[in-house]
Amino acid sequence: GENVEQHPSTLSVQEGDSAVIKCTYSDSASNYFPWYKQELGKRPQLIIDIRSNVGEKKDQRIAVTLNKTAKHFSLHITETQPEDSAVYFCAASYPSGSARQLTFGSGTQLTVLP
Amino acid sequence: EPEVTQTPSHQVTQMGQEVILRCVPISNHLYFYWYRQILGQKVEFLVSFYNNEISEKSEIFDDQFSVERPDGSNFTLKIRSTKLEDSAMYFCASVEGETQYFGPGTRLLVL
Protein backbone atom coordinates (compact mmCIF):
# COMPACT_ATOMS: atom_id res chain seq x y z
CA GLY A 1 0.00 0.00 0.00
CA GLU A 2 0.90 3.66 -0.13
CA ASN A 3 3.21 5.19 2.47
CA VAL A 4 3.58 8.96 2.90
CA GLU A 5 6.42 10.53 4.84
CA GLN A 6 6.21 14.18 5.90
CA HIS A 7 8.92 16.55 7.20
CA PRO A 8 9.45 18.47 9.34
CA SER A 9 7.16 17.48 12.20
CA THR A 10 7.35 21.00 13.64
CA LEU A 11 8.23 24.27 11.97
CA SER A 12 8.46 27.74 13.47
CA VAL A 13 8.83 30.81 11.27
CA GLN A 14 8.68 34.53 11.79
CA GLU A 15 5.64 36.32 10.45
CA GLY A 16 6.30 37.32 6.86
CA ASP A 17 8.80 34.54 6.22
CA SER A 18 8.16 31.52 3.98
CA ALA A 19 7.41 28.01 5.16
CA VAL A 20 8.09 24.80 3.24
CA ILE A 21 6.76 21.37 4.11
CA LYS A 22 7.91 18.29 2.21
CA CYS A 23 6.33 14.90 1.60
CA THR A 24 7.40 11.76 -0.17
CA TYR A 25 5.21 8.91 -1.33
CA SER A 26 5.96 5.34 -2.22
CA ASP A 27 3.36 4.22 -4.77
CA SER A 28 4.00 5.47 -8.28
CA ALA A 29 0.31 4.87 -9.07
CA SER A 30 -0.68 7.75 -6.79
CA ASN A 31 -1.92 10.62 -8.89
CA TYR A 32 -3.71 13.04 -6.58
CA PHE A 33 -2.04 14.95 -3.75
CA PRO A 34 -4.12 17.18 -1.48
CA TRP A 35 -2.94 19.30 1.42
CA TYR A 36 -5.12 19.79 4.47
CA LYS A 37 -4.91 22.38 7.23
CA GLN A 38 -6.18 21.37 10.65
CA GLU A 39 -6.61 23.90 13.42
CA LEU A 40 -6.74 22.63 16.97
CA GLY A 41 -9.90 20.60 17.57
CA LYS A 42 -11.26 21.32 14.10
CA ARG A 43 -11.83 19.30 10.95
CA PRO A 44 -9.11 18.96 8.29
CA GLN A 45 -9.77 21.50 5.56
CA LEU A 46 -8.48 21.22 2.01
CA ILE A 47 -6.24 24.15 1.15
CA ILE A 48 -4.75 23.08 -2.17
CA ASP A 49 -4.34 19.96 -4.26
CA ILE A 50 -2.34 18.86 -7.27
CA ARG A 51 -2.73 16.11 -9.81
CA SER A 52 0.10 14.15 -11.33
CA ASN A 53 -0.26 15.74 -14.74
CA VAL A 54 0.80 19.11 -13.27
CA GLY A 55 4.16 20.07 -11.78
CA GLU A 56 3.15 23.15 -9.85
CA LYS A 57 0.00 24.89 -8.69
CA LYS A 58 -0.41 28.21 -6.94
CA ASP A 59 -3.26 29.87 -5.07
CA GLN A 60 -2.39 33.27 -3.66
CA ARG A 61 0.21 32.70 -0.90
CA ILE A 62 0.10 28.91 -1.19
CA ALA A 63 1.82 26.78 -3.80
CA VAL A 64 2.42 23.10 -4.23
CA THR A 65 5.09 21.44 -6.35
CA LEU A 66 5.23 17.84 -7.47
CA ASN A 67 8.19 15.80 -8.69
CA LYS A 68 6.78 12.51 -9.98
CA THR A 69 10.16 11.05 -10.78
CA ALA A 70 11.42 11.54 -7.25
CA LYS A 71 7.98 10.87 -5.78
CA HIS A 72 7.91 13.95 -3.64
CA PHE A 73 5.72 17.02 -3.31
CA SER A 74 5.99 20.17 -1.26
CA LEU A 75 3.81 22.90 0.18
CA HIS A 76 5.09 26.46 0.09
CA ILE A 77 3.48 29.24 2.09
CA THR A 78 4.80 32.74 1.48
CA GLU A 79 4.34 35.86 3.61
CA THR A 80 3.19 33.76 6.56
CA GLN A 81 0.68 35.19 9.00
CA PRO A 82 -0.18 34.12 12.57
CA GLU A 83 -3.46 32.65 11.30
CA ASP A 84 -1.45 30.20 9.21
CA SER A 85 -0.49 28.49 12.47
CA ALA A 86 -2.00 24.97 12.36
CA VAL A 87 -1.14 21.37 11.62
CA TYR A 88 -0.70 20.69 7.91
CA PHE A 89 -1.17 17.22 6.46
CA CYS A 90 -0.16 16.05 3.04
CA ALA A 91 -1.89 13.07 1.48
CA ALA A 92 -1.57 10.86 -1.55
CA SER A 93 -4.27 9.00 -3.35
CA TYR A 94 -4.65 6.60 -6.25
CA PRO A 95 -7.82 5.38 -7.88
CA SER A 96 -8.78 1.94 -6.63
CA GLY A 97 -11.96 0.53 -7.98
CA SER A 98 -14.77 2.93 -7.28
CA ALA A 99 -13.10 4.61 -4.30
CA ARG A 100 -10.08 6.78 -3.68
CA GLN A 101 -8.70 6.52 -0.20
CA LEU A 102 -6.29 9.12 1.13
CA THR A 103 -3.06 8.12 2.82
CA PHE A 104 -1.94 10.94 5.07
CA GLY A 105 1.46 12.07 6.20
CA SER A 106 2.16 12.44 9.90
CA GLY A 107 1.55 16.19 9.92
CA THR A 108 3.59 19.35 10.44
CA GLN A 109 2.82 21.72 13.29
CA LEU A 110 3.46 25.17 11.83
CA THR A 111 3.83 28.06 14.24
CA VAL A 112 4.05 31.58 12.86
CA LEU A 113 5.60 33.90 15.42
CA PRO A 114 4.36 37.51 15.39
CA GLU B 1 -21.97 26.35 1.62
CA PRO B 2 -23.10 22.79 2.49
CA GLU B 3 -20.97 20.92 5.00
CA VAL B 4 -20.65 17.41 6.33
CA THR B 5 -22.13 17.16 9.81
CA GLN B 6 -21.47 14.60 12.53
CA THR B 7 -23.13 13.67 15.80
CA PRO B 8 -22.39 13.47 18.62
CA SER B 9 -19.43 15.83 18.90
CA HIS B 10 -18.20 13.90 21.94
CA GLN B 11 -18.96 10.39 23.18
CA VAL B 12 -17.74 8.77 26.38
CA THR B 13 -18.35 5.05 26.76
CA GLN B 14 -17.30 2.11 28.86
CA MET B 15 -15.04 -0.53 27.37
CA GLY B 16 -17.10 -3.30 25.79
CA GLN B 17 -20.05 -1.07 24.99
CA GLU B 18 -21.38 -0.45 21.50
CA VAL B 19 -21.26 3.01 19.98
CA ILE B 20 -22.81 4.43 16.85
CA LEU B 21 -21.32 7.51 15.26
CA ARG B 22 -23.48 9.40 12.84
CA CYS B 23 -22.69 11.46 9.78
CA VAL B 24 -24.77 13.42 7.32
CA PRO B 25 -22.78 13.76 4.11
CA ILE B 26 -23.27 16.59 1.64
CA SER B 27 -26.51 15.77 -0.13
CA ASN B 28 -25.43 15.13 -3.71
CA HIS B 29 -22.25 13.24 -2.84
CA LEU B 30 -22.07 9.53 -3.55
CA TYR B 31 -18.84 8.35 -1.91
CA PHE B 32 -18.41 8.37 1.84
CA TYR B 33 -15.49 7.62 4.08
CA TRP B 34 -14.63 7.14 7.72
CA TYR B 35 -11.23 8.09 9.07
CA ARG B 36 -9.88 8.13 12.58
CA GLN B 37 -7.21 10.24 14.23
CA ILE B 38 -5.68 9.14 17.50
CA LEU B 39 -4.68 12.17 19.55
CA GLY B 40 -1.55 13.77 18.15
CA GLN B 41 -1.26 11.32 15.26
CA LYS B 42 -2.06 11.24 11.58
CA VAL B 43 -5.46 10.76 10.06
CA GLU B 44 -5.96 7.08 9.13
CA PHE B 45 -8.34 5.62 6.57
CA LEU B 46 -10.91 3.17 7.90
CA VAL B 47 -13.45 2.48 5.19
CA SER B 48 -15.02 3.79 2.00
CA PHE B 49 -18.64 3.29 1.02
CA TYR B 50 -20.40 3.60 -2.30
CA ASN B 51 -23.74 2.47 -3.61
CA ASN B 52 -24.73 1.02 -0.25
CA GLU B 53 -21.71 -1.19 0.11
CA ILE B 54 -18.14 -1.07 1.34
CA SER B 55 -15.67 -0.25 -1.44
CA GLU B 56 -12.47 -0.60 0.55
CA LYS B 57 -11.46 -1.05 4.13
CA SER B 58 -8.19 -0.85 6.00
CA GLU B 59 -6.75 -3.43 8.37
CA ILE B 60 -7.96 -1.25 11.23
CA PHE B 61 -11.55 -1.89 10.15
CA ASP B 62 -11.96 -5.34 11.69
CA ASP B 63 -15.09 -7.29 12.58
CA GLN B 64 -15.86 -4.92 15.45
CA PHE B 65 -16.62 -2.16 12.95
CA SER B 66 -19.54 -1.83 10.58
CA VAL B 67 -21.00 0.91 8.43
CA GLU B 68 -24.38 1.46 6.94
CA ARG B 69 -26.57 4.03 5.34
CA PRO B 70 -29.92 3.34 7.01
CA ASP B 71 -31.77 6.04 5.11
CA GLY B 72 -31.07 8.52 2.32
CA SER B 73 -29.10 10.92 4.47
CA ASN B 74 -27.36 9.31 7.46
CA PHE B 75 -24.13 7.34 7.25
CA THR B 76 -23.17 5.50 10.43
CA LEU B 77 -20.12 3.84 11.90
CA LYS B 78 -20.79 1.23 14.58
CA ILE B 79 -18.19 -0.15 16.93
CA ARG B 80 -19.65 -3.29 18.48
CA SER B 81 -17.51 -3.76 21.56
CA THR B 82 -15.27 -0.79 22.19
CA LYS B 83 -11.69 -1.13 23.34
CA LEU B 84 -9.50 1.44 25.07
CA GLU B 85 -7.48 1.84 21.88
CA ASP B 86 -10.59 2.90 19.97
CA SER B 87 -10.35 6.27 21.72
CA ALA B 88 -9.80 8.74 18.91
CA MET B 89 -11.41 11.42 16.78
CA TYR B 90 -13.53 9.88 14.05
CA PHE B 91 -14.05 11.87 10.89
CA CYS B 92 -16.60 11.25 8.20
CA ALA B 93 -15.91 12.57 4.71
CA SER B 94 -17.91 12.81 1.52
CA VAL B 95 -16.52 13.30 -1.93
CA GLU B 96 -17.13 15.52 -4.89
CA GLY B 97 -14.82 14.61 -7.76
CA GLU B 98 -11.56 13.89 -6.01
CA THR B 99 -12.03 16.36 -3.18
CA GLN B 100 -12.90 14.91 0.21
CA TYR B 101 -14.83 17.16 2.56
CA PHE B 102 -14.47 16.30 6.22
CA GLY B 103 -17.01 16.58 8.96
CA PRO B 104 -16.17 18.17 12.31
CA GLY B 105 -15.50 14.80 13.89
CA THR B 106 -16.69 12.84 16.91
CA ARG B 107 -14.29 12.56 19.80
CA LEU B 108 -14.70 9.08 21.27
CA LEU B 109 -13.30 8.30 24.69
CA VAL B 110 -13.39 4.70 25.88
CA LEU B 111 -12.92 4.23 29.62
PDB file of C-alpha atoms in Angstrom:
ATOM      1  CA  GLY A   1       0.000   0.000   0.000  1.00  0.00           C
ATOM      2  CA  GLU A   2       0.902   3.658  -0.133  1.00  0.00           C
ATOM      3  CA  ASN A   3       3.214   5.188   2.474  1.00  0.00           C
ATOM      4  CA  VAL A   4       3.578   8.956   2.896  1.00  0.00           C
ATOM      5  CA  GLU A   5       6.421  10.528   4.836  1.00  0.00           C
ATOM      6  CA  GLN A   6       6.213  14.177   5.902  1.00  0.00           C
ATOM      7  CA  HIS A   7       8.918  16.546   7.196  1.00  0.00           C
ATOM      8  CA  PRO A   8       9.454  18.472   9.345  1.00  0.00           C
ATOM      9  CA  SER A   9       7.161  17.485  12.197  1.00  0.00           C
ATOM     10  CA  THR A  10       7.347  21.001  13.639  1.00  0.00           C
ATOM     11  CA  LEU A  11       8.225  24.272  11.971  1.00  0.00           C
ATOM     12  CA  SER A  12       8.457  27.744  13.469  1.00  0.00           C
ATOM     13  CA  VAL A  13       8.828  30.809  11.275  1.00  0.00           C
ATOM     14  CA  GLN A  14       8.677  34.533  11.794  1.00  0.00           C
ATOM     15  CA  GLU A  15       5.640  36.324  10.453  1.00  0.00           C
ATOM     16  CA  GLY A  16       6.299  37.319   6.858  1.00  0.00           C
ATOM     17  CA  ASP A  17       8.799  34.536   6.219  1.00  0.00           C
ATOM     18  CA  SER A  18       8.157  31.522   3.984  1.00  0.00           C
ATOM     19  CA  ALA A  19       7.412  28.006   5.160  1.00  0.00           C
ATOM     20  CA  VAL A  20       8.086  24.801   3.239  1.00  0.00           C
ATOM     21  CA  ILE A  21       6.760  21.366   4.113  1.00  0.00           C
ATOM     22  CA  LYS A  22       7.906  18.289   2.214  1.00  0.00           C
ATOM     23  CA  CYS A  23       6.332  14.904   1.601  1.00  0.00           C
ATOM     24  CA  THR A  24       7.401  11.757  -0.168  1.00  0.00           C
ATOM     25  CA  TYR A  25       5.206   8.915  -1.326  1.00  0.00           C
ATOM     26  CA  SER A  26       5.957   5.341  -2.224  1.00  0.00           C
ATOM     27  CA  ASP A  27       3.361   4.217  -4.767  1.00  0.00           C
ATOM     28  CA  SER A  28       3.999   5.470  -8.282  1.00  0.00           C
ATOM     29  CA  ALA A  29       0.313   4.869  -9.069  1.00  0.00           C
ATOM     30  CA  SER A  30      -0.679   7.750  -6.795  1.00  0.00           C
ATOM     31  CA  ASN A  31      -1.917  10.622  -8.892  1.00  0.00           C
ATOM     32  CA  TYR A  32      -3.707  13.035  -6.575  1.00  0.00           C
ATOM     33  CA  PHE A  33      -2.036  14.952  -3.752  1.00  0.00           C
ATOM     34  CA  PRO A  34      -4.118  17.185  -1.483  1.00  0.00           C
ATOM     35  CA  TRP A  35      -2.936  19.297   1.421  1.00  0.00           C
ATOM     36  CA  TYR A  36      -5.117  19.794   4.472  1.00  0.00           C
ATOM     37  CA  LYS A  37      -4.908  22.380   7.228  1.00  0.00           C
ATOM     38  CA  GLN A  38      -6.184  21.369  10.654  1.00  0.00           C
ATOM     39  CA  GLU A  39      -6.613  23.903  13.416  1.00  0.00           C
ATOM     40  CA  LEU A  40      -6.739  22.634  16.975  1.00  0.00           C
ATOM     41  CA  GLY A  41      -9.899  20.602  17.566  1.00  0.00           C
ATOM     42  CA  LYS A  42     -11.263  21.319  14.095  1.00  0.00           C
ATOM     43  CA  ARG A  43     -11.827  19.302  10.950  1.00  0.00           C
ATOM     44  CA  PRO A  44      -9.111  18.956   8.287  1.00  0.00           C
ATOM     45  CA  GLN A  45      -9.775  21.498   5.556  1.00  0.00           C
ATOM     46  CA  LEU A  46      -8.483  21.216   2.013  1.00  0.00           C
ATOM     47  CA  ILE A  47      -6.241  24.148   1.149  1.00  0.00           C
ATOM     48  CA  ILE A  48      -4.750  23.080  -2.171  1.00  0.00           C
ATOM     49  CA  ASP A  49      -4.339  19.960  -4.261  1.00  0.00           C
ATOM     50  CA  ILE A  50      -2.342  18.864  -7.273  1.00  0.00           C
ATOM     51  CA  ARG A  51      -2.732  16.109  -9.806  1.00  0.00           C
ATOM     52  CA  SER A  52       0.101  14.150 -11.326  1.00  0.00           C
ATOM     53  CA  ASN A  53      -0.255  15.738 -14.740  1.00  0.00           C
ATOM     54  CA  VAL A  54       0.798  19.105 -13.267  1.00  0.00           C
ATOM     55  CA  GLY A  55       4.158  20.069 -11.779  1.00  0.00           C
ATOM     56  CA  GLU A  56       3.152  23.151  -9.848  1.00  0.00           C
ATOM     57  CA  LYS A  57      -0.002  24.894  -8.686  1.00  0.00           C
ATOM     58  CA  LYS A  58      -0.406  28.214  -6.936  1.00  0.00           C
ATOM     59  CA  ASP A  59      -3.261  29.865  -5.065  1.00  0.00           C
ATOM     60  CA  GLN A  60      -2.394  33.274  -3.660  1.00  0.00           C
ATOM     61  CA  ARG A  61       0.213  32.697  -0.902  1.00  0.00           C
ATOM     62  CA  ILE A  62       0.100  28.913  -1.186  1.00  0.00           C
ATOM     63  CA  ALA A  63       1.822  26.782  -3.796  1.00  0.00           C
ATOM     64  CA  VAL A  64       2.424  23.097  -4.227  1.00  0.00           C
ATOM     65  CA  THR A  65       5.086  21.439  -6.352  1.00  0.00           C
ATOM     66  CA  LEU A  66       5.234  17.836  -7.473  1.00  0.00           C
ATOM     67  CA  ASN A  67       8.186  15.803  -8.685  1.00  0.00           C
ATOM     68  CA  LYS A  68       6.779  12.513  -9.984  1.00  0.00           C
ATOM     69  CA  THR A  69      10.164  11.046 -10.784  1.00  0.00           C
ATOM     70  CA  ALA A  70      11.421  11.540  -7.255  1.00  0.00           C
ATOM     71  CA  LYS A  71       7.976  10.874  -5.775  1.00  0.00           C
ATOM     72  CA  HIS A  72       7.914  13.954  -3.642  1.00  0.00           C
ATOM     73  CA  PHE A  73       5.723  17.016  -3.311  1.00  0.00           C
ATOM     74  CA  SER A  74       5.994  20.165  -1.257  1.00  0.00           C
ATOM     75  CA  LEU A  75       3.806  22.899   0.177  1.00  0.00           C
ATOM     76  CA  HIS A  76       5.091  26.456   0.087  1.00  0.00           C
ATOM     77  CA  ILE A  77       3.481  29.241   2.094  1.00  0.00           C
ATOM     78  CA  THR A  78       4.795  32.741   1.481  1.00  0.00           C
ATOM     79  CA  GLU A  79       4.339  35.855   3.608  1.00  0.00           C
ATOM     80  CA  THR A  80       3.188  33.758   6.555  1.00  0.00           C
ATOM     81  CA  GLN A  81       0.680  35.191   9.000  1.00  0.00           C
ATOM     82  CA  PRO A  82      -0.180  34.121  12.570  1.00  0.00           C
ATOM     83  CA  GLU A  83      -3.462  32.650  11.304  1.00  0.00           C
ATOM     84  CA  ASP A  84      -1.448  30.203   9.209  1.00  0.00           C
ATOM     85  CA  SER A  85      -0.488  28.487  12.472  1.00  0.00           C
ATOM     86  CA  ALA A  86      -1.999  24.973  12.364  1.00  0.00           C
ATOM     87  CA  VAL A  87      -1.139  21.369  11.616  1.00  0.00           C
ATOM     88  CA  TYR A  88      -0.702  20.692   7.915  1.00  0.00           C
ATOM     89  CA  PHE A  89      -1.172  17.219   6.461  1.00  0.00           C
ATOM     90  CA  CYS A  90      -0.157  16.050   3.039  1.00  0.00           C
ATOM     91  CA  ALA A  91      -1.885  13.073   1.480  1.00  0.00           C
ATOM     92  CA  ALA A  92      -1.569  10.855  -1.549  1.00  0.00           C
ATOM     93  CA  SER A  93      -4.273   8.996  -3.353  1.00  0.00           C
ATOM     94  CA  TYR A  94      -4.650   6.599  -6.247  1.00  0.00           C
ATOM     95  CA  PRO A  95      -7.820   5.383  -7.877  1.00  0.00           C
ATOM     96  CA  SER A  96      -8.776   1.939  -6.635  1.00  0.00           C
ATOM     97  CA  GLY A  97     -11.960   0.526  -7.976  1.00  0.00           C
ATOM     98  CA  SER A  98     -14.767   2.931  -7.279  1.00  0.00           C
ATOM     99  CA  ALA A  99     -13.104   4.611  -4.303  1.00  0.00           C
ATOM    100  CA  ARG A 100     -10.077   6.779  -3.682  1.00  0.00           C
ATOM    101  CA  GLN A 101      -8.696   6.520  -0.198  1.00  0.00           C
ATOM    102  CA  LEU A 102      -6.294   9.116   1.129  1.00  0.00           C
ATOM    103  CA  THR A 103      -3.059   8.117   2.824  1.00  0.00           C
ATOM    104  CA  PHE A 104      -1.944  10.939   5.066  1.00  0.00           C
ATOM    105  CA  GLY A 105       1.463  12.067   6.203  1.00  0.00           C
ATOM    106  CA  SER A 106       2.156  12.440   9.899  1.00  0.00           C
ATOM    107  CA  GLY A 107       1.546  16.186   9.925  1.00  0.00           C
ATOM    108  CA  THR A 108       3.585  19.350  10.439  1.00  0.00           C
ATOM    109  CA  GLN A 109       2.825  21.721  13.293  1.00  0.00           C
ATOM    110  CA  LEU A 110       3.464  25.170  11.826  1.00  0.00           C
ATOM    111  CA  THR A 111       3.829  28.058  14.239  1.00  0.00           C
ATOM    112  CA  VAL A 112       4.049  31.584  12.864  1.00  0.00           C
ATOM    113  CA  LEU A 113       5.595  33.900  15.416  1.00  0.00           C
ATOM    114  CA  PRO A 114       4.357  37.506  15.390  1.00  0.00           C
TER     115      PRO A 114
ATOM    116  CA  GLU B   1     -21.969  26.349   1.620  1.00  0.00           C
ATOM    117  CA  PRO B   2     -23.100  22.794   2.485  1.00  0.00           C
ATOM    118  CA  GLU B   3     -20.971  20.915   5.000  1.00  0.00           C
ATOM    119  CA  VAL B   4     -20.654  17.411   6.331  1.00  0.00           C
ATOM    120  CA  THR B   5     -22.131  17.164   9.807  1.00  0.00           C
ATOM    121  CA  GLN B   6     -21.470  14.600  12.526  1.00  0.00           C
ATOM    122  CA  THR B   7     -23.132  13.669  15.800  1.00  0.00           C
ATOM    123  CA  PRO B   8     -22.394  13.472  18.616  1.00  0.00           C
ATOM    124  CA  SER B   9     -19.434  15.831  18.899  1.00  0.00           C
ATOM    125  CA  HIS B  10     -18.195  13.900  21.941  1.00  0.00           C
ATOM    126  CA  GLN B  11     -18.956  10.393  23.177  1.00  0.00           C
ATOM    127  CA  VAL B  12     -17.743   8.768  26.380  1.00  0.00           C
ATOM    128  CA  THR B  13     -18.351   5.051  26.759  1.00  0.00           C
ATOM    129  CA  GLN B  14     -17.304   2.113  28.860  1.00  0.00           C
ATOM    130  CA  MET B  15     -15.041  -0.528  27.370  1.00  0.00           C
ATOM    131  CA  GLY B  16     -17.098  -3.298  25.791  1.00  0.00           C
ATOM    132  CA  GLN B  17     -20.055  -1.069  24.991  1.00  0.00           C
ATOM    133  CA  GLU B  18     -21.382  -0.451  21.499  1.00  0.00           C
ATOM    134  CA  VAL B  19     -21.255   3.014  19.985  1.00  0.00           C
ATOM    135  CA  ILE B  20     -22.807   4.429  16.851  1.00  0.00           C
ATOM    136  CA  LEU B  21     -21.320   7.506  15.264  1.00  0.00           C
ATOM    137  CA  ARG B  22     -23.481   9.403  12.835  1.00  0.00           C
ATOM    138  CA  CYS B  23     -22.691  11.462   9.779  1.00  0.00           C
ATOM    139  CA  VAL B  24     -24.775  13.417   7.323  1.00  0.00           C
ATOM    140  CA  PRO B  25     -22.777  13.764   4.113  1.00  0.00           C
ATOM    141  CA  ILE B  26     -23.269  16.587   1.636  1.00  0.00           C
ATOM    142  CA  SER B  27     -26.507  15.772  -0.126  1.00  0.00           C
ATOM    143  CA  ASN B  28     -25.427  15.128  -3.712  1.00  0.00           C
ATOM    144  CA  HIS B  29     -22.251  13.238  -2.839  1.00  0.00           C
ATOM    145  CA  LEU B  30     -22.069   9.532  -3.554  1.00  0.00           C
ATOM    146  CA  TYR B  31     -18.844   8.345  -1.909  1.00  0.00           C
ATOM    147  CA  PHE B  32     -18.415   8.365   1.843  1.00  0.00           C
ATOM    148  CA  TYR B  33     -15.489   7.618   4.083  1.00  0.00           C
ATOM    149  CA  TRP B  34     -14.627   7.135   7.721  1.00  0.00           C
ATOM    150  CA  TYR B  35     -11.233   8.086   9.067  1.00  0.00           C
ATOM    151  CA  ARG B  36      -9.881   8.129  12.578  1.00  0.00           C
ATOM    152  CA  GLN B  37      -7.212  10.240  14.231  1.00  0.00           C
ATOM    153  CA  ILE B  38      -5.681   9.141  17.497  1.00  0.00           C
ATOM    154  CA  LEU B  39      -4.684  12.170  19.551  1.00  0.00           C
ATOM    155  CA  GLY B  40      -1.547  13.774  18.146  1.00  0.00           C
ATOM    156  CA  GLN B  41      -1.255  11.322  15.261  1.00  0.00           C
ATOM    157  CA  LYS B  42      -2.057  11.236  11.577  1.00  0.00           C
ATOM    158  CA  VAL B  43      -5.464  10.755  10.056  1.00  0.00           C
ATOM    159  CA  GLU B  44      -5.961   7.076   9.131  1.00  0.00           C
ATOM    160  CA  PHE B  45      -8.339   5.618   6.566  1.00  0.00           C
ATOM    161  CA  LEU B  46     -10.909   3.168   7.901  1.00  0.00           C
ATOM    162  CA  VAL B  47     -13.452   2.476   5.188  1.00  0.00           C
ATOM    163  CA  SER B  48     -15.021   3.789   1.999  1.00  0.00           C
ATOM    164  CA  PHE B  49     -18.644   3.292   1.018  1.00  0.00           C
ATOM    165  CA  TYR B  50     -20.401   3.601  -2.298  1.00  0.00           C
ATOM    166  CA  ASN B  51     -23.741   2.466  -3.614  1.00  0.00           C
ATOM    167  CA  ASN B  52     -24.727   1.016  -0.252  1.00  0.00           C
ATOM    168  CA  GLU B  53     -21.709  -1.190   0.108  1.00  0.00           C
ATOM    169  CA  ILE B  54     -18.142  -1.074   1.338  1.00  0.00           C
ATOM    170  CA  SER B  55     -15.665  -0.253  -1.438  1.00  0.00           C
ATOM    171  CA  GLU B  56     -12.472  -0.600   0.546  1.00  0.00           C
ATOM    172  CA  LYS B  57     -11.461  -1.046   4.131  1.00  0.00           C
ATOM    173  CA  SER B  58      -8.194  -0.853   6.003  1.00  0.00           C
ATOM    174  CA  GLU B  59      -6.747  -3.428   8.366  1.00  0.00           C
ATOM    175  CA  ILE B  60      -7.962  -1.254  11.234  1.00  0.00           C
ATOM    176  CA  PHE B  61     -11.552  -1.895  10.146  1.00  0.00           C
ATOM    177  CA  ASP B  62     -11.964  -5.336  11.690  1.00  0.00           C
ATOM    178  CA  ASP B  63     -15.094  -7.291  12.582  1.00  0.00           C
ATOM    179  CA  GLN B  64     -15.862  -4.923  15.445  1.00  0.00           C
ATOM    180  CA  PHE B  65     -16.620  -2.163  12.949  1.00  0.00           C
ATOM    181  CA  SER B  66     -19.539  -1.825  10.576  1.00  0.00           C
ATOM    182  CA  VAL B  67     -20.996   0.911   8.429  1.00  0.00           C
ATOM    183  CA  GLU B  68     -24.381   1.456   6.942  1.00  0.00           C
ATOM    184  CA  ARG B  69     -26.575   4.034   5.337  1.00  0.00           C
ATOM    185  CA  PRO B  70     -29.916   3.337   7.006  1.00  0.00           C
ATOM    186  CA  ASP B  71     -31.767   6.043   5.106  1.00  0.00           C
ATOM    187  CA  GLY B  72     -31.066   8.520   2.324  1.00  0.00           C
ATOM    188  CA  SER B  73     -29.101  10.922   4.474  1.00  0.00           C
ATOM    189  CA  ASN B  74     -27.360   9.313   7.456  1.00  0.00           C
ATOM    190  CA  PHE B  75     -24.134   7.341   7.254  1.00  0.00           C
ATOM    191  CA  THR B  76     -23.174   5.499  10.428  1.00  0.00           C
ATOM    192  CA  LEU B  77     -20.123   3.835  11.900  1.00  0.00           C
ATOM    193  CA  LYS B  78     -20.789   1.233  14.577  1.00  0.00           C
ATOM    194  CA  ILE B  79     -18.187  -0.154  16.927  1.00  0.00           C
ATOM    195  CA  ARG B  80     -19.651  -3.288  18.481  1.00  0.00           C
ATOM    196  CA  SER B  81     -17.509  -3.762  21.558  1.00  0.00           C
ATOM    197  CA  THR B  82     -15.271  -0.786  22.189  1.00  0.00           C
ATOM    198  CA  LYS B  83     -11.691  -1.132  23.344  1.00  0.00           C
ATOM    199  CA  LEU B  84      -9.498   1.443  25.066  1.00  0.00           C
ATOM    200  CA  GLU B  85      -7.481   1.835  21.879  1.00  0.00           C
ATOM    201  CA  ASP B  86     -10.594   2.902  19.972  1.00  0.00           C
ATOM    202  CA  SER B  87     -10.347   6.266  21.721  1.00  0.00           C
ATOM    203  CA  ALA B  88      -9.800   8.742  18.907  1.00  0.00           C
ATOM    204  CA  MET B  89     -11.407  11.416  16.783  1.00  0.00           C
ATOM    205  CA  TYR B  90     -13.530   9.879  14.055  1.00  0.00           C
ATOM    206  CA  PHE B  91     -14.052  11.875  10.891  1.00  0.00           C
ATOM    207  CA  CYS B  92     -16.602  11.253   8.199  1.00  0.00           C
ATOM    208  CA  ALA B  93     -15.913  12.567   4.705  1.00  0.00           C
ATOM    209  CA  SER B  94     -17.915  12.809   1.523  1.00  0.00           C
ATOM    210  CA  VAL B  95     -16.524  13.297  -1.932  1.00  0.00           C
ATOM    211  CA  GLU B  96     -17.127  15.520  -4.895  1.00  0.00           C
ATOM    212  CA  GLY B  97     -14.822  14.606  -7.755  1.00  0.00           C
ATOM    213  CA  GLU B  98     -11.559  13.890  -6.010  1.00  0.00           C
ATOM    214  CA  THR B  99     -12.033  16.363  -3.181  1.00  0.00           C
ATOM    215  CA  GLN B 100     -12.898  14.911   0.206  1.00  0.00           C
ATOM    216  CA  TYR B 101     -14.827  17.158   2.558  1.00  0.00           C
ATOM    217  CA  PHE B 102     -14.466  16.296   6.217  1.00  0.00           C
ATOM    218  CA  GLY B 103     -17.014  16.576   8.961  1.00  0.00           C
ATOM    219  CA  PRO B 104     -16.166  18.168  12.311  1.00  0.00           C
ATOM    220  CA  GLY B 105     -15.496  14.797  13.891  1.00  0.00           C
ATOM    221  CA  THR B 106     -16.692  12.837  16.907  1.00  0.00           C
ATOM    222  CA  ARG B 107     -14.285  12.557  19.796  1.00  0.00           C
ATOM    223  CA  LEU B 108     -14.697   9.080  21.270  1.00  0.00           C
ATOM    224  CA  LEU B 109     -13.296   8.299  24.689  1.00  0.00           C
ATOM    225  CA  VAL B 110     -13.388   4.701  25.881  1.00  0.00           C
ATOM    226  CA  LEU B 111     -12.919   4.232  29.623  1.00  0.00           C
TER     227      LEU B 111
END
